[in-house]
mmCIF file of C-alpha atoms in Angstrom:
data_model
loop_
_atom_site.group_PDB
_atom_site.id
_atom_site.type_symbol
_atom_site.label_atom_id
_atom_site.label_comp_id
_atom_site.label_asym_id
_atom_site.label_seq_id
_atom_site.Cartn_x
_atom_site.Cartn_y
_atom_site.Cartn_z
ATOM 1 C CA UNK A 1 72.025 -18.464 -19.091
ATOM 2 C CA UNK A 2 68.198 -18.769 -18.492
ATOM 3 C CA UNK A 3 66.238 -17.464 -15.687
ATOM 4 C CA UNK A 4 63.355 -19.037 -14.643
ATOM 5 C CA UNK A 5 60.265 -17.514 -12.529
ATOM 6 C CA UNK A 6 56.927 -19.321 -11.479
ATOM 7 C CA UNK A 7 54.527 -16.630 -12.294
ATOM 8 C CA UNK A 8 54.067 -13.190 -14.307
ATOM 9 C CA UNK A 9 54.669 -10.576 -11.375
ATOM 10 C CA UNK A 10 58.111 -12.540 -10.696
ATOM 11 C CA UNK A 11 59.006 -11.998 -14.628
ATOM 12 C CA UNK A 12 57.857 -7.999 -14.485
ATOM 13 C CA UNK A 13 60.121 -8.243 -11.288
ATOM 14 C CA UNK A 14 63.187 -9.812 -13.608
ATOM 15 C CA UNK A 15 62.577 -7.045 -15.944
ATOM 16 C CA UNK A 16 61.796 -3.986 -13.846
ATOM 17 C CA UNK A 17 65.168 -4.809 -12.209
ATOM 18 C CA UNK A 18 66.944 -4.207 -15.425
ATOM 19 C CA UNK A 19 68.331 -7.658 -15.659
ATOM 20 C CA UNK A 20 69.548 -8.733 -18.978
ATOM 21 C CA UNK A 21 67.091 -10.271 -20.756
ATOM 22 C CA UNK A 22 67.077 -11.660 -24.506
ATOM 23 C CA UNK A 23 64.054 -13.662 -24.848
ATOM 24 C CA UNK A 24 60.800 -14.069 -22.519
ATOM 25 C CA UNK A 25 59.373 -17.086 -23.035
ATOM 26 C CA UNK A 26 55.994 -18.135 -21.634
ATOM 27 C CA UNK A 27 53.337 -20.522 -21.926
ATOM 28 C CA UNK A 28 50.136 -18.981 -23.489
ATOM 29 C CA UNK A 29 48.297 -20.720 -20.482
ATOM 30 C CA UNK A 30 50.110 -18.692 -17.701
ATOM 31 C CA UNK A 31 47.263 -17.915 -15.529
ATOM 32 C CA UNK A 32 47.366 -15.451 -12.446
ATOM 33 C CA UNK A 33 47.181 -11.578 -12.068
ATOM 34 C CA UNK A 34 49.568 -11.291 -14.513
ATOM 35 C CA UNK A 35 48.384 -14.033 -17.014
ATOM 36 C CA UNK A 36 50.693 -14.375 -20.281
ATOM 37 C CA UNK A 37 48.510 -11.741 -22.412
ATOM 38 C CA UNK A 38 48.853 -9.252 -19.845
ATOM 39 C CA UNK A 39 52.622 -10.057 -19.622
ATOM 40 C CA UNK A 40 53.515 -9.491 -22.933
ATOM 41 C CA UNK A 41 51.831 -6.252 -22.956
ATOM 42 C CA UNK A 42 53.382 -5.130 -19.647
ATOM 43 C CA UNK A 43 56.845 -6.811 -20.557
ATOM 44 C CA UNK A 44 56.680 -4.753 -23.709
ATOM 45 C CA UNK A 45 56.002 -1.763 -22.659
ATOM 46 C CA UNK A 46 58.896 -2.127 -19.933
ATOM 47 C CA UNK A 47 61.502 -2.876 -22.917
ATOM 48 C CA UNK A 48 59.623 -2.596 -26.290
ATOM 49 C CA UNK A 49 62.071 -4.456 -28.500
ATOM 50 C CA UNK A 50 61.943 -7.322 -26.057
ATOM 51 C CA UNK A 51 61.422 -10.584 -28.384
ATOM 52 C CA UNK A 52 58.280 -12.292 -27.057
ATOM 53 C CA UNK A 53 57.838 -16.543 -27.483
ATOM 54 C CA UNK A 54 54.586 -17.907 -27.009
ATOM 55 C CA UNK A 55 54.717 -21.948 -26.087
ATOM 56 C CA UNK A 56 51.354 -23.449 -26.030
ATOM 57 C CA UNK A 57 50.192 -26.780 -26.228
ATOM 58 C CA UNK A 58 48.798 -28.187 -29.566
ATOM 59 C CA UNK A 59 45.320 -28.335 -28.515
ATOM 60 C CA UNK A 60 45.200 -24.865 -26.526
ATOM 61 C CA UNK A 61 43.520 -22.116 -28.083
ATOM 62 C CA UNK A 62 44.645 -19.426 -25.486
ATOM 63 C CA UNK A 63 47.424 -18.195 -27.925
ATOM 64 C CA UNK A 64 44.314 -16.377 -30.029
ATOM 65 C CA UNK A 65 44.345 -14.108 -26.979
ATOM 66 C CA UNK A 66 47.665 -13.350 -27.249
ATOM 67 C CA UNK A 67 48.236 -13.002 -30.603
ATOM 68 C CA UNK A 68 47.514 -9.164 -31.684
ATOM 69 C CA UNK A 69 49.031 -7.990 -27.921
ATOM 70 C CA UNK A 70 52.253 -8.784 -28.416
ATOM 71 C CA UNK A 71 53.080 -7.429 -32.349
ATOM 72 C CA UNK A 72 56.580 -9.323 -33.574
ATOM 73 C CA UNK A 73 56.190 -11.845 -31.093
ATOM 74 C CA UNK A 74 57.059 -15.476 -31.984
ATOM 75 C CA UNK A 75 54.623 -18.407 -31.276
ATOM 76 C CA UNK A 76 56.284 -22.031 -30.699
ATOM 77 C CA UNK A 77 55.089 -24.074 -34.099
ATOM 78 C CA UNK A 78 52.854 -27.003 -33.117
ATOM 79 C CA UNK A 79 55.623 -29.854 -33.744
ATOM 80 C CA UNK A 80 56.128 -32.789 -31.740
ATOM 81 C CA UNK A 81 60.131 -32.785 -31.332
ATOM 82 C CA UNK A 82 61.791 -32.080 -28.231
ATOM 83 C CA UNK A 83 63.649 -29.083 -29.369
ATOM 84 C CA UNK A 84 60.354 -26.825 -30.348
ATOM 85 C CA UNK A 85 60.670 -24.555 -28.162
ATOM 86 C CA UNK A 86 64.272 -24.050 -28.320
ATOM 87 C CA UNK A 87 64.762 -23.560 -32.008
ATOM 88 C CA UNK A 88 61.885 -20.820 -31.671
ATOM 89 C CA UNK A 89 64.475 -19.701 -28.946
ATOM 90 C CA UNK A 90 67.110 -19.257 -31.406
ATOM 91 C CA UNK A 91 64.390 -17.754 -33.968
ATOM 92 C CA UNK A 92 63.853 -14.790 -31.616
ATOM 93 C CA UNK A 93 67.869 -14.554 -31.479
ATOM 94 C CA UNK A 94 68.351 -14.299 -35.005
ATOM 95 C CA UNK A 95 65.135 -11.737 -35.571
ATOM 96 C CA UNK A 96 66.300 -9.752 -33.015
ATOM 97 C CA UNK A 97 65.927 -5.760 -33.851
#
């Protein structure tokens, strides 16, 4: 089952509540108070074996940000099929600690 939020505070809010969560996936381009880098960092220190994917799109170089905050955390290939982000998904399933 997936839950979805609209913004990084609602996703802390998932977390903080002790929900079960596998994966948290965001988009690289989450902007906010709680923009994707600082997400990953807060999500992580909430639950630090928390698998992490990044989605971004293939021009978008806002995953640089992101990519020493989150150690271990998966990034969503550039590739044009549908199922991207999904088999990254299952990636983070299979890596899990």
């Amino acid at each position: 089952m997936a839950t979805t939020v609209d913004c990084g505070i609602d996703a802390m809010t998932v977390l903080a509540l002790g929900l079960p969560v596998d994966v948290l996936v965001t988009d690289v381009t989450l902007q906010g108070e709680l923009c994707s880098a600082k997400l990953a960092v807060e999500a992580r220190a909430l639950r630090p074996d928390l698998r992490i994917v990044f989605a971004r799109d293939l021009t978008d170089r806002a995953w640089r940000e992101t990519e020493g905050l989150a150690p271990r955390s998966l990034f969503v290939a550039p590739d044009p099929r549908a199922d991207a982000v999904a088999s990254t998904v299952r990636e983070a399933l299979t890596t899990r600690a």
